[in-house]
Short mmCIF file of C-alpha atoms and ligand atoms in Angstrom, two decimals:
data_model
loop_
_atom_site.label_atom_id
_atom_site.label_comp_id
_atom_site.label_asym_id
_atom_site.label_seq_id
_atom_site.Cartn_x
_atom_site.Cartn_y
_atom_site.Cartn_z
CA PHE L 1 105.02 8.78 162.28
CA SER L 2 104.14 9.87 165.82
CA ALA L 3 100.87 10.40 167.68
CA ARG L 4 100.35 12.39 170.86
CA VAL L 5 97.37 12.01 173.17
CA VAL L 6 96.22 15.32 174.59
CA PRO L 7 93.76 15.32 177.51
CA LEU L 8 91.26 18.09 177.00
CA THR L 9 88.47 19.35 179.18
CA THR L 10 85.66 21.29 177.60
CA PRO L 11 82.53 22.52 179.38
CA ALA L 12 80.41 21.35 176.44
CA LEU L 13 81.57 17.76 176.72
CA ASP L 14 81.65 17.83 180.50
CA GLY L 15 84.56 15.45 180.83
CA THR L 16 87.95 14.57 179.49
CA VAL L 17 88.34 13.51 175.88
CA ALA L 18 91.44 12.43 174.11
CA ILE L 19 92.52 14.14 170.94
CA VAL L 20 95.11 12.32 168.91
CA SER L 21 97.37 14.89 167.39
CA LEU L 22 98.93 13.47 164.30
CA HIS L 23 102.20 15.32 164.13
CA ASN L 24 103.25 14.08 160.77
CA LEU L 25 99.87 14.26 159.17
CA THR L 26 100.79 17.40 157.28
CA SER L 27 103.93 15.85 155.85
CA VAL L 28 102.05 12.65 154.94
CA ARG L 29 99.37 14.78 153.26
CA ARG L 30 102.04 16.82 151.48
CA ALA L 31 103.68 13.65 150.15
CA GLU L 32 100.29 12.34 148.97
CA ARG L 33 99.53 15.66 147.35
CA MET L 34 102.92 15.69 145.58
CA ARG L 35 102.34 12.18 144.27
CA ALA L 36 98.87 13.09 142.99
CA ASP L 37 100.27 16.25 141.32
CA PHE L 38 103.05 14.20 139.77
CA VAL L 39 100.61 11.68 138.24
CA ALA L 40 98.43 14.53 136.96
CA ASN L 41 101.45 16.32 135.44
CA ALA L 42 102.85 13.16 133.87
CA SER L 43 99.45 12.29 132.37
CA HIS L 44 99.09 15.80 131.01
CA GLU L 45 102.59 15.74 129.49
CA LEU L 46 101.79 12.43 127.76
CA ARG L 47 98.32 13.47 126.68
CA THR L 48 99.53 16.45 124.64
CA PRO L 49 101.69 14.53 122.12
CA LEU L 50 99.20 11.65 122.17
CA SER L 51 96.28 13.91 121.13
CA SER L 52 98.41 15.37 118.38
CA LEU L 53 99.33 11.85 117.15
CA LEU L 54 95.67 10.78 117.14
CA GLY L 55 94.69 13.93 115.25
CA PHE L 56 97.26 13.32 112.52
CA ILE L 57 96.40 9.61 112.24
CA GLU L 58 92.71 10.45 111.80
CA THR L 59 93.56 13.05 109.15
CA LEU L 60 95.76 10.56 107.31
CA LEU L 61 93.04 7.92 107.43
CA GLY L 62 90.42 10.44 106.24
CA PRO L 63 90.78 13.72 104.32
CA ALA L 64 94.52 13.46 103.60
CA ARG L 65 94.47 9.77 102.60
CA ASP L 66 95.59 10.45 99.02
CA ASP L 67 97.71 13.54 99.64
CA GLY L 68 101.33 12.41 99.31
CA GLU L 69 102.79 15.77 100.27
CA ALA L 70 100.66 16.05 103.46
CA ARG L 71 101.56 12.47 104.39
CA GLU L 72 105.29 13.27 104.35
CA ARG L 73 104.81 16.39 106.42
CA PHE L 74 102.48 14.76 108.94
CA LEU L 75 104.69 11.71 109.36
CA ALA L 76 107.65 13.95 110.25
CA ILE L 77 105.54 15.70 112.94
CA MET L 78 104.19 12.37 114.22
CA HIS L 79 107.74 11.04 114.47
CA GLU L 80 108.73 14.07 116.55
CA GLN L 81 105.72 13.61 118.89
CA ALA L 82 106.41 9.88 119.30
CA LEU L 83 110.05 10.65 120.15
CA ARG L 84 108.86 13.15 122.74
CA MET L 85 106.65 10.52 124.35
CA ALA L 86 109.51 8.00 124.29
CA ARG L 87 111.85 10.49 126.03
CA LEU L 88 109.23 11.19 128.66
CA VAL L 89 108.57 7.51 129.37
CA GLU L 90 112.35 6.88 129.55
CA ASP L 91 112.77 9.70 132.10
CA LEU L 92 109.76 8.54 134.15
CA LEU L 93 111.20 5.03 134.29
CA SER L 94 114.63 6.38 135.27
CA LEU L 95 113.10 8.37 138.11
CA SER L 96 111.17 5.42 139.48
CA ARG L 97 114.23 3.12 139.23
CA ILE L 98 116.34 5.63 141.13
CA GLU L 99 113.63 6.13 143.75
CA MET L 100 113.49 2.40 144.37
CA ARG L 101 117.25 2.31 144.99
CA GLU L 102 117.42 5.57 146.94
CA HIS L 103 117.97 3.89 150.32
CA THR L 104 120.84 1.68 149.19
CA PRO L 105 123.89 3.87 148.55
CA PRO L 106 126.17 2.83 145.66
CA ASP L 107 129.61 1.37 146.43
CA GLN L 108 131.73 1.28 143.24
CA ALA L 109 134.87 3.42 142.87
CA VAL L 110 134.29 5.58 139.80
CA ASP L 111 137.13 7.26 137.88
CA PRO L 112 136.01 10.81 136.98
CA GLN L 113 138.18 11.04 133.85
CA ALA L 114 136.71 7.91 132.23
CA LEU L 115 133.22 8.95 133.31
CA LEU L 116 133.41 12.46 131.88
CA ASP L 117 135.25 11.37 128.71
CA SER L 118 132.46 8.96 127.84
CA VAL L 119 129.69 11.51 128.50
CA VAL L 120 131.47 14.31 126.61
CA GLY L 121 132.20 11.97 123.68
CA ALA L 122 128.51 11.16 123.35
CA LEU L 123 127.51 14.86 123.38
CA GLU L 124 130.26 16.19 121.11
CA LEU L 125 128.09 16.14 117.98
CA ARG L 126 125.26 18.02 119.65
CA ALA L 127 127.71 20.70 120.83
CA ARG L 128 129.26 21.01 117.39
CA ALA L 129 125.80 21.55 115.87
CA LYS L 130 125.65 24.78 117.92
CA ASP L 131 129.29 25.55 117.26
CA MET L 132 130.06 25.02 120.97
CA ARG L 133 133.19 23.60 122.63
CA LEU L 134 133.15 21.06 125.48
CA GLU L 135 136.19 21.46 127.77
CA VAL L 136 136.99 19.06 130.60
CA ARG L 137 139.67 19.84 133.22
CA ILE L 138 140.30 17.38 136.02
CA LEU L 139 142.49 19.10 138.59
CA ASP L 140 142.46 16.18 141.04
CA HIS L 141 142.40 12.68 139.59
CA LEU L 142 140.60 10.99 142.47
CA PRO L 143 137.93 8.27 142.37
CA VAL L 144 134.51 8.90 143.90
CA VAL L 145 132.10 6.39 145.43
CA GLY L 146 129.24 5.90 143.04
CA ASP L 147 127.23 4.09 140.46
CA LYS L 148 128.88 4.59 137.05
CA ASP L 149 125.67 4.53 135.01
CA GLU L 150 123.78 6.86 137.32
CA LEU L 151 126.68 9.34 137.46
CA ALA L 152 126.92 9.23 133.67
CA GLN L 153 123.23 10.21 133.60
CA VAL L 154 123.88 13.14 135.97
CA PHE L 155 126.59 14.63 133.76
CA GLN L 156 124.76 13.75 130.55
CA ASN L 157 121.73 15.76 131.81
CA LEU L 158 123.81 18.71 133.07
CA ILE L 159 126.04 18.99 129.99
CA ASP L 160 123.06 18.48 127.68
CA ASN L 161 121.26 21.36 129.45
CA ALA L 162 124.39 23.52 129.20
CA ILE L 163 124.40 22.91 125.44
CA LYS L 164 120.63 23.48 125.11
CA TYR L 165 120.54 26.68 127.15
CA GLY L 166 124.07 27.91 126.34
CA ARG L 167 124.71 30.52 123.66
CA ALA L 168 125.83 29.25 120.24
CA GLY L 169 129.58 29.61 119.70
CA THR L 170 130.48 29.58 123.42
CA ALA L 171 132.12 26.92 125.61
CA VAL L 172 130.74 24.47 128.17
CA ARG L 173 133.36 23.90 130.87
CA VAL L 174 133.57 20.96 133.22
CA VAL L 175 136.06 21.30 136.08
CA ALA L 176 136.69 18.67 138.78
CA ARG L 177 138.63 19.49 141.96
CA ARG L 178 138.95 18.14 145.48
CA ALA L 179 137.28 20.03 148.32
CA GLU L 180 137.55 19.53 152.09
CA PRO L 181 134.86 19.93 154.76
CA ALA L 182 137.18 22.38 156.55
CA GLY L 183 137.30 24.86 153.66
CA ASP L 184 134.14 24.33 151.65
CA ALA L 185 130.50 24.68 152.79
CA ALA L 186 129.13 22.07 150.36
CA ALA L 187 131.80 19.51 151.36
CA ARG L 188 130.86 20.24 154.96
CA ARG L 189 127.27 19.29 154.18
CA VAL L 190 128.48 16.00 152.69
CA GLY L 191 130.60 15.54 155.82
CA ARG L 192 133.77 14.22 154.16
CA PRO L 193 136.29 15.07 151.41
CA VAL L 194 134.58 15.36 148.03
CA LEU L 195 135.25 15.78 144.35
CA ALA L 196 133.40 18.92 143.23
CA ILE L 197 132.50 18.65 139.54
CA ALA L 198 131.25 21.94 138.09
CA VAL L 199 129.45 22.25 134.74
CA SER L 200 129.36 25.87 133.51
CA ASP L 201 127.74 27.45 130.50
CA GLU L 202 127.71 30.92 129.02
CA GLY L 203 123.98 31.07 128.47
CA GLU L 204 120.88 33.00 129.33
CA GLY L 205 121.15 32.22 133.06
CA ILE L 206 118.29 31.63 135.48
CA ALA L 207 116.54 34.31 137.57
CA ARG L 208 117.04 33.89 141.30
CA GLU L 209 113.39 33.17 142.12
CA HIS L 210 113.42 29.97 140.02
CA LEU L 211 116.50 28.41 141.63
CA PRO L 212 114.83 26.76 144.66
CA ARG L 213 112.24 24.98 142.48
CA LEU L 214 114.47 24.00 139.56
CA THR L 215 114.93 20.36 140.61
CA GLU L 216 111.18 19.75 141.07
CA ARG L 217 109.63 17.36 138.56
CA PHE L 218 108.25 19.20 135.52
CA TYR L 219 109.35 22.62 136.78
CA ARG L 220 110.57 24.74 133.87
CA VAL L 221 111.44 28.41 133.60
CA ASP L 222 109.89 28.54 130.13
CA THR L 223 107.75 25.51 129.28
CA ALA L 224 107.29 26.27 125.57
CA ARG L 225 111.04 26.78 125.10
CA SER L 226 111.92 23.59 127.02
CA ARG L 227 109.51 21.57 124.84
CA GLU L 228 110.83 23.15 121.66
CA LEU L 229 114.34 22.07 122.69
CA GLY L 230 113.13 18.51 123.35
CA GLY L 231 113.11 18.79 127.17
CA THR L 232 110.91 16.69 129.43
CA GLY L 233 111.23 18.85 132.56
CA LEU L 234 112.57 15.83 134.46
CA GLY L 235 116.33 16.09 133.82
CA LEU L 236 117.21 18.03 136.97
CA ALA L 237 114.81 16.00 139.15
CA ILE L 238 116.72 12.91 138.02
CA VAL L 239 120.04 14.64 138.80
CA LYS L 240 118.86 15.60 142.29
CA HIS L 241 117.63 12.07 143.10
CA ILE L 242 120.88 10.47 141.94
CA VAL L 243 122.99 12.97 143.91
CA ASN L 244 120.88 12.25 147.02
CA ARG L 245 121.36 8.51 146.57
CA HIS L 246 125.12 9.17 146.42
CA ARG L 247 124.92 11.13 149.69
CA GLY L 248 126.32 14.04 147.71
CA HIS L 249 125.21 17.64 147.25
CA LEU L 250 124.15 19.86 144.33
CA THR L 251 124.52 23.63 144.07
CA ILE L 252 123.30 26.01 141.35
CA ASP L 253 124.83 29.44 140.72
CA SER L 254 123.48 31.60 137.98
CA LYS L 255 123.66 35.15 136.64
CA VAL L 256 120.97 36.24 134.21
CA GLY L 257 122.53 37.07 130.86
CA LYS L 258 125.90 35.56 131.85
CA GLY L 259 125.48 31.85 132.51
CA THR L 260 124.94 29.06 134.97
CA THR L 261 127.11 26.65 136.97
CA PHE L 262 125.76 23.40 138.39
CA THR L 263 128.21 21.78 140.85
CA VAL L 264 127.92 18.18 141.99
CA PHE L 265 129.80 17.26 145.19
CA LEU L 266 130.50 13.53 145.45
CA PRO L 267 132.18 11.71 148.38
CA LEU L 268 135.70 10.56 147.51
CA ALA L 269 136.40 6.81 147.57
CA GLU L 270 137.90 5.79 150.92
CA SER L 271 141.47 5.30 149.58
CA ALA L 272 141.43 8.76 147.94
CA ALA L 273 139.86 10.49 150.95
CA GLN L 274 142.74 9.30 153.15
CA ARG L 275 145.39 10.70 150.81
CA PRO L 276 146.33 14.21 151.97
CA PRO L 277 145.21 16.97 149.59
CA GLN L 278 147.82 18.35 147.17
CA PRO L 279 148.85 21.91 147.96
CA ALA L 280 147.22 24.25 145.43
CA ALA L 281 150.61 25.69 144.38
CA VAL L 282 151.87 22.45 142.82
CA ARG L 283 148.80 21.89 140.67
P1 ADP Y 1 114.24 20.37 130.64
O1 ADP Y 1 113.98 19.03 130.06
O2 ADP Y 1 113.09 21.32 130.48
O3 ADP Y 1 115.55 20.95 130.23
P2 ADP Y 1 115.37 20.07 133.32
O4 ADP Y 1 114.78 19.42 134.52
O5 ADP Y 1 116.64 19.52 132.79
O6 ADP Y 1 114.23 20.08 132.24
O7 ADP Y 1 115.57 21.61 133.65
C1 ADP Y 1 114.48 22.32 134.22
C2 ADP Y 1 114.49 23.77 133.73
O8 ADP Y 1 115.64 24.44 134.27
C3 ADP Y 1 114.60 23.94 132.23
O9 ADP Y 1 113.34 23.88 131.60
C4 ADP Y 1 115.23 25.31 132.12
O10 ADP Y 1 114.22 26.31 132.24
C5 ADP Y 1 116.12 25.41 133.36
N1 ADP Y 1 117.54 25.09 133.09
C6 ADP Y 1 118.18 23.91 133.30
N2 ADP Y 1 119.49 23.98 132.99
C7 ADP Y 1 119.70 25.25 132.58
C8 ADP Y 1 120.86 25.98 132.13
N3 ADP Y 1 122.06 25.40 132.03
N4 ADP Y 1 120.68 27.29 131.80
C9 ADP Y 1 119.48 27.90 131.90
N5 ADP Y 1 118.35 27.27 132.32
C10 ADP Y 1 118.45 25.98 132.65
#
């Protein structure tokens, strides 16, 4: 925060007055505004399933009290709404936990193979339900610096989205390879050798105008569709925050009608970064 004192002479005031120009006022205001919007959005997202739950409870306590068939149907809907609220609260808590840790970078060495195997294993059933294949190819077996649980959440969110928004019967591909600041713009932004882990789907894709806002909290291309698929609108905001905490970088490439690739660039662990890269020909 910085303040500048500007001497100003005006005929009306007949003298010199000091105006304090608050340089960062706009960014402080913007941050306040974003926080207020966030609280309003989160409350709205919670209020919708909550109103529906209250409505069904009142119906079950009143007119439908003795209607066994309605009770079954309503309970199933109420279960779905309660699950939606639980997912939302989980994601809100995750975001606030990550925000609190954002200024202390993680320091474990994380093995990408073990990380991705565990995430893919947990999502296999969901992929199979849409007749989709999950393929993982690690071209460079190199550890990254990170927090295992947070990185698991990153790839869980990205692969889950690839399954949700991917076409039934297609593949979700995860490819990990080393990249150097000298030859790769994203690695240059990180400022050191990285492992680039790309998650690609063959899905509907995302129109260009949405890409810059995609990692904002509650931003969705199609809100009704996201809700129908069980989305909270917070998955990519969580991904972005975790990648920032890791001093990494995230890129999104998409072609409408063809598919989308999210790539996470993570700094290599010190020991791996010092090893010279393998020439591409011997891979
Ligand atoms: P959601 O819970 O709605 O999936 P996310 O934050 O994970 O929220 O994603 C935000 C929005 O970005 C989604 O609602 C969707 O419109 C879009 N999106 C995310 N991943 C993909 C993808 N792989 N393909 C197409 N659209 C995607």
